[in-house]
XYZ file of C-alpha atoms in Angstrom:
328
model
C 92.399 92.363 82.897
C 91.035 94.402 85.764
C 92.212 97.571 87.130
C 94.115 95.668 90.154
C 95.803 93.733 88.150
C 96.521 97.035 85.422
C 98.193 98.344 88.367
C 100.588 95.486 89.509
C 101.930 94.980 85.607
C 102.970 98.681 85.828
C 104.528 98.129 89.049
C 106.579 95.237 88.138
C 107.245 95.913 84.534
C 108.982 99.286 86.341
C 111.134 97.327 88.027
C 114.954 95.698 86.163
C 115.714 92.387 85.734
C 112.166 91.532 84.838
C 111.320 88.529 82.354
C 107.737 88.376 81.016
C 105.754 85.166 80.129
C 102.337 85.298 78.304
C 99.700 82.763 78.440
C 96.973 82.383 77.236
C 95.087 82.783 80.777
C 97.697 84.108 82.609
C 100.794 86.585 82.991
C 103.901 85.337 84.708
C 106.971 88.052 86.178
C 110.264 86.992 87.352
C 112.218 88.807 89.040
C 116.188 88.365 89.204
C 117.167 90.915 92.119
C 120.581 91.019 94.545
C 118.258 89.963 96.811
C 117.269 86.853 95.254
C 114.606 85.214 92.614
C 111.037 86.122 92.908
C 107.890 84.494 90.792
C 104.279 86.228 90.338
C 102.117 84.278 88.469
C 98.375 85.794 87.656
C 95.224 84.038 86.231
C 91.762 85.675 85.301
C 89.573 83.106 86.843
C 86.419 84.610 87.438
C 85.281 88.285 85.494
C 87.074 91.030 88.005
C 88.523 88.379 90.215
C 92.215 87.336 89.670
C 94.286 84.474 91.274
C 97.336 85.499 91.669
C 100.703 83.002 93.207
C 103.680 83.960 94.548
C 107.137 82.167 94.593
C 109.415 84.240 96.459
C 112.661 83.864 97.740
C 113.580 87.853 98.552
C 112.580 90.417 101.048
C 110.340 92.290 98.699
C 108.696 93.118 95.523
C 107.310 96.272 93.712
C 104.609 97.453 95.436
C 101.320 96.285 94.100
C 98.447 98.891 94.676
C 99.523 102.452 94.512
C 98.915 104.225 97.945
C 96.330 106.781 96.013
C 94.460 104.085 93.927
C 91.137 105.047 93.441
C 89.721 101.884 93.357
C 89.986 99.556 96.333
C 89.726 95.642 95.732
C 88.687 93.486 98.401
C 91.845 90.562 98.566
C 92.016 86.952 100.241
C 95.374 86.311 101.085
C 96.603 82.463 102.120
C 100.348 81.649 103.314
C 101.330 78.217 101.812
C 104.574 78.650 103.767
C 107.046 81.649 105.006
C 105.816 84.813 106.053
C 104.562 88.326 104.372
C 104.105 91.269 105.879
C 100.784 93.535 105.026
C 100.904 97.313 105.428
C 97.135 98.146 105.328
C 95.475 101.709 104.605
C 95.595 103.202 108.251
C 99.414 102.480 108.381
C 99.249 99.293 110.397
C 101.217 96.356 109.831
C 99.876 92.649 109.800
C 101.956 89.666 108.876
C 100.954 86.088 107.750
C 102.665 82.320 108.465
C 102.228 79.052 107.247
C 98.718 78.448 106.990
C 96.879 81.646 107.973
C 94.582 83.638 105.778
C 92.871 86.928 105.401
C 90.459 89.031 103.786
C 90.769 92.716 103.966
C 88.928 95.658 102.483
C 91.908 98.117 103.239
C 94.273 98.576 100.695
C 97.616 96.805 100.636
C 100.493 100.310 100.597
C 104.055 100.020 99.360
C 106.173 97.053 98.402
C 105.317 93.594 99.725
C 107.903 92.401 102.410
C 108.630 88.810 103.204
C 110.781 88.912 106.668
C 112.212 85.516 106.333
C 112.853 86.230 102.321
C 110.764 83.156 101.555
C 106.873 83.268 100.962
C 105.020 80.441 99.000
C 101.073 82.448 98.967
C 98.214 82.634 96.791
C 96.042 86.063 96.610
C 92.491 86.545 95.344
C 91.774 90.362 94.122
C 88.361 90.730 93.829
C 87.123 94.690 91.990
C 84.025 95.983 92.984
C 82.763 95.058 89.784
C 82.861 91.472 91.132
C 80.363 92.114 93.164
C 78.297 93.314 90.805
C 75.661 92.253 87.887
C 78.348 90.883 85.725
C 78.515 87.807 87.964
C 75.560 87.119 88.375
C 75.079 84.032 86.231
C 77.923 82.199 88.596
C 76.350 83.644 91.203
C 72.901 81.728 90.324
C 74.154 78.535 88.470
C 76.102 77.625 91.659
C 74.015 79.047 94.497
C 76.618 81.811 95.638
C 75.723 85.276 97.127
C 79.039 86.859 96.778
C 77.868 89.992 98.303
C 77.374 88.116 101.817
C 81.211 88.265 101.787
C 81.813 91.558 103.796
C 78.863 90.616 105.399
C 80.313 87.455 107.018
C 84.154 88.821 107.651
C 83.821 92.827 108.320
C 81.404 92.667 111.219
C 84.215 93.880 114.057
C 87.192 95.240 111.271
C 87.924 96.014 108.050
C 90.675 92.384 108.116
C 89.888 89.504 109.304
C 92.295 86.930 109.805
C 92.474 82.902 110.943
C 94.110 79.688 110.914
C 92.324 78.132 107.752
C 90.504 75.066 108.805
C 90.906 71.358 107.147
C 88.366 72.055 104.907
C 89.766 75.582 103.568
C 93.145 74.609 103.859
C 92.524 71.255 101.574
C 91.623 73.548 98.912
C 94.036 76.565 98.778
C 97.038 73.100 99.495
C 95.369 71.842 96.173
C 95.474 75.390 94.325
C 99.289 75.220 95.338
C 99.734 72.546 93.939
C 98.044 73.525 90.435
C 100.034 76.638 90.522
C 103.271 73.768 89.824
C 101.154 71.970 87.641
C 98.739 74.626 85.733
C 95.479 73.390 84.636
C 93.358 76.579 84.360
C 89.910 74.825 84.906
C 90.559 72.949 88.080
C 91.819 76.399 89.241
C 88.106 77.742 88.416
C 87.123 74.535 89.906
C 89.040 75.207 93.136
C 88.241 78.731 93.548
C 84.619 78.201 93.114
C 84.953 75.746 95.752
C 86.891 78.338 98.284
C 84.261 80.649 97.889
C 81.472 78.440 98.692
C 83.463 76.999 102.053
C 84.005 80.882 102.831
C 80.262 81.669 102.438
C 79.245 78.686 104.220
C 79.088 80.138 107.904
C 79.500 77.007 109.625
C 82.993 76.661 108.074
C 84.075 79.952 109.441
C 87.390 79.493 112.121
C 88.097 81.473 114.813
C 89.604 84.579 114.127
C 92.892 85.202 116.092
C 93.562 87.668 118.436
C 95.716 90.018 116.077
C 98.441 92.468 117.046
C 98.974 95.236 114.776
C 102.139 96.730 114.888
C 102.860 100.764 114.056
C 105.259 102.248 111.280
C 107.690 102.724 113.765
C 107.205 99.407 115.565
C 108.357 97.406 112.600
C 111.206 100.299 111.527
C 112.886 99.700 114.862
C 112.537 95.977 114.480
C 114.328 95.575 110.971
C 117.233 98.031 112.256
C 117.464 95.517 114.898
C 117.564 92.948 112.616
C 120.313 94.619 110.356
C 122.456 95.220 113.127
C 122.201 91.860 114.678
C 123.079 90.238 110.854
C 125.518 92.898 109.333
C 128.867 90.929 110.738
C 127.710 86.846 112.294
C 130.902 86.948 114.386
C 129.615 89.814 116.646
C 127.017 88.965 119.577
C 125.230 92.166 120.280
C 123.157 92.240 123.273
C 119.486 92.863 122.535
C 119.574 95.627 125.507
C 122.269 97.315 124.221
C 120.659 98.030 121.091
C 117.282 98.686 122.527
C 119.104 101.708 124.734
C 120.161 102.836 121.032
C 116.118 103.158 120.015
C 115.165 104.422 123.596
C 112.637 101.181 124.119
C 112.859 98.184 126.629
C 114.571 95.356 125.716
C 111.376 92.848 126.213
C 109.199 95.721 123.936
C 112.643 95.146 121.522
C 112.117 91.271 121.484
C 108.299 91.757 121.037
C 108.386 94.012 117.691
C 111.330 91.709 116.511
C 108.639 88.627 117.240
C 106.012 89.665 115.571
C 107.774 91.025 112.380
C 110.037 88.007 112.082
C 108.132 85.079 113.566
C 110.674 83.966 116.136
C 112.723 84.975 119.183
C 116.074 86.338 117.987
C 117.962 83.921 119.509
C 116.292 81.475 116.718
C 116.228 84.083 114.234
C 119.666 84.266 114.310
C 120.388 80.314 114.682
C 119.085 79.422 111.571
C 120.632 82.193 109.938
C 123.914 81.099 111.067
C 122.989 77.466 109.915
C 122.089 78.297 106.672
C 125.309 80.608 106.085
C 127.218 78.228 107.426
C 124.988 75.223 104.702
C 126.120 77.165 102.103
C 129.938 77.752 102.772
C 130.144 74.450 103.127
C 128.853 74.151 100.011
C 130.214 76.453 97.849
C 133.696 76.635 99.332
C 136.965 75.034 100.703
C 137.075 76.970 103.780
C 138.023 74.616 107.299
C 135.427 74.100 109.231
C 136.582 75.894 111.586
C 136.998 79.065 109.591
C 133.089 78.214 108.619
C 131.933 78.444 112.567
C 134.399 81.214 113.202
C 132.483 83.307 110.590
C 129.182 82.372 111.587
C 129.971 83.366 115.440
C 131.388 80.052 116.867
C 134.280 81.018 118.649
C 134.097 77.188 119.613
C 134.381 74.444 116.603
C 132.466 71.667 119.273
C 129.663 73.606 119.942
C 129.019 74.821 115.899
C 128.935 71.066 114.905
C 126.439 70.300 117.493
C 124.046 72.966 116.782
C 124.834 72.108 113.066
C 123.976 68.400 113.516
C 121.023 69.309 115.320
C 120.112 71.540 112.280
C 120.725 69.308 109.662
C 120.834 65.948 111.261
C 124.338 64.940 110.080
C 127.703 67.090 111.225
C 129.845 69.468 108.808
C 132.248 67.762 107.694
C 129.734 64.389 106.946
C 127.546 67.107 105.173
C 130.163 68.258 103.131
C 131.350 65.013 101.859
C 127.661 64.275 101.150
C 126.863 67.545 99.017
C 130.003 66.555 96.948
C 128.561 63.261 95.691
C 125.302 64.588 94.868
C 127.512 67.094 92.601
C 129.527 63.729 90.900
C 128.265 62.925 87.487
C 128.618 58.946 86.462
């Protein structure tokens, strides 16, 4: 394997609660945290270029390039669903949702952070030896120039990000799905395909305008975010705890936007929903113990956002998850 991918098994095998699983063509790394369950999965597809998917359900993982790497891979990330974060090289931060891509030259820093803690993605690490003689058979047998790549995306900036159109996103949807059912040589199939479609100029989509967001943009957003979720009964005002980090409440809302992917009055919905999903669940508690817990002083007004959330109201959803749980 190459040295990108060298440098990710040393990060993860670093970290506890790791279980290995060796294939043939690929490496696999879960990763049982408090914070939740996390799967890497890693294929050498192409010589120095490595396919990499991720099935995480926690706010981070090891960090995967070390900040003083000497070598710097060029990487295609794709968001299959949730959101990731990127800290690039010159301390900016960029984040992913369902359906964008990038390609960067800058070099990923630190752990990888998922703000929602749940990212479905699929990365492409491609060493400068890629680019290089060694590939130059693939390069001729199918017609590709691989070295048109910067070419094509680095023009303005060293990322480039976009929506992926039908054609790109047809492909990486299909490499999803091979990641639940493996099959090495459709992968190679798939990813020769992707880099055709990303050569091909005329299937090139708009880049978006992108808002990068400081070090201490993003720090001041995930306080935010820890003080709005450390207790659900409390309802702290978002301009009360922008006078705490000396910035306006709309600048507040923005940084918690863009790091998050919603306002925080949505943010904080469907992470009362979901707490309130799984104590249903899991416990006997009333119902309305449940909505006093999640912040409903009212238990009316908890089973109508609750209905709204999951289409049915507490107590039917209750009954329901209890007869999916009843053997016969």
């Amino acid at each position: 394997m190459g040295k990108t991918i060298n440098q990710m098994l040393e990060n993860y095998l670093s970290t506890s609660n790791v279980k290995l699983q060796k294939g043939p063509d690929s490496v696999s790394f879960t990763i049982n945290s408090s914070d939740g369950i996390s799967k890497t999965s890693l294929y050498n597809v192409l010589p120095y270029m490595h396919l990499i998917f991720f099935d995480i359900h926690a706010r981070s993982l090891p960090g995967e390039i070390a900040k003083n790497a000497e070598f710097h891979p060029l990487q295609f990330n794709y968001c299959v669903g949730g959101r990731i974060e990127l800290l690039l090289d010159d301390n900016s931060y960029i984040y992913l949702k369902k359906s964008d891509f990038c390609i960067s030259r800058q070099t990923s820093q630190g752990e990888s952070y998922f703000p929602t803690r749940y990212y479905h993605g699929i990365t492409m690490y491609f060493d400068p030896d890629f680019f290089t003689e060694c590939n130059r058979d693939v390069m001729n047998l199918f017609h590709l120039n691989f070295s048109h790549m910067p070419e094509i995306y680095f023009e303005k900036k060293d990322t480039y990000i976009a929506e992926a159109g039908n054609k790109i996103k047809k492909i990486l949807d299909r490499l999803w799905q091979l990641y639940e059912a493996p099959s090495v040589f459709h992968m190679k199939l798939c990813v020769l395909d992707l880099l055709y479609k990303l050569l091909d100029e005329k299937n090139i989509s708009n880049e978006k305008p992108l808002t990068f967001y400081t070090s201490v943009q993003v720090e001041i957003a995930k306080k935010a975010e820890q003080i709005l979720t450390v207790d659900l009964k409390q309802h702290i005002p978002m301009k009360q705890i922008a006078q705490q980090f000396g910035v306006s409440e709309t600048s507040l809302k923005n940084y918690f936007r863009g790091v998050y992917g919603k306002n925080v009055s949505d943010y904080l919905r469907d992470l009362r929903m979901n707490m309130a999903e799984k104590l249903l669940v899991e416990t006997k508690l009333p119902i309305s113990e449940i909505a006093s817990q999640v912040g409903y002083t009212k238990q009316g007004k908890f089973a109508e956002v609750f209905r709204q959330q999951f289409q049915m109201n507490p107590l039917e959803y209750r009954r329901n998850a209890k007869l999916k749980q009843i053997d016969i």
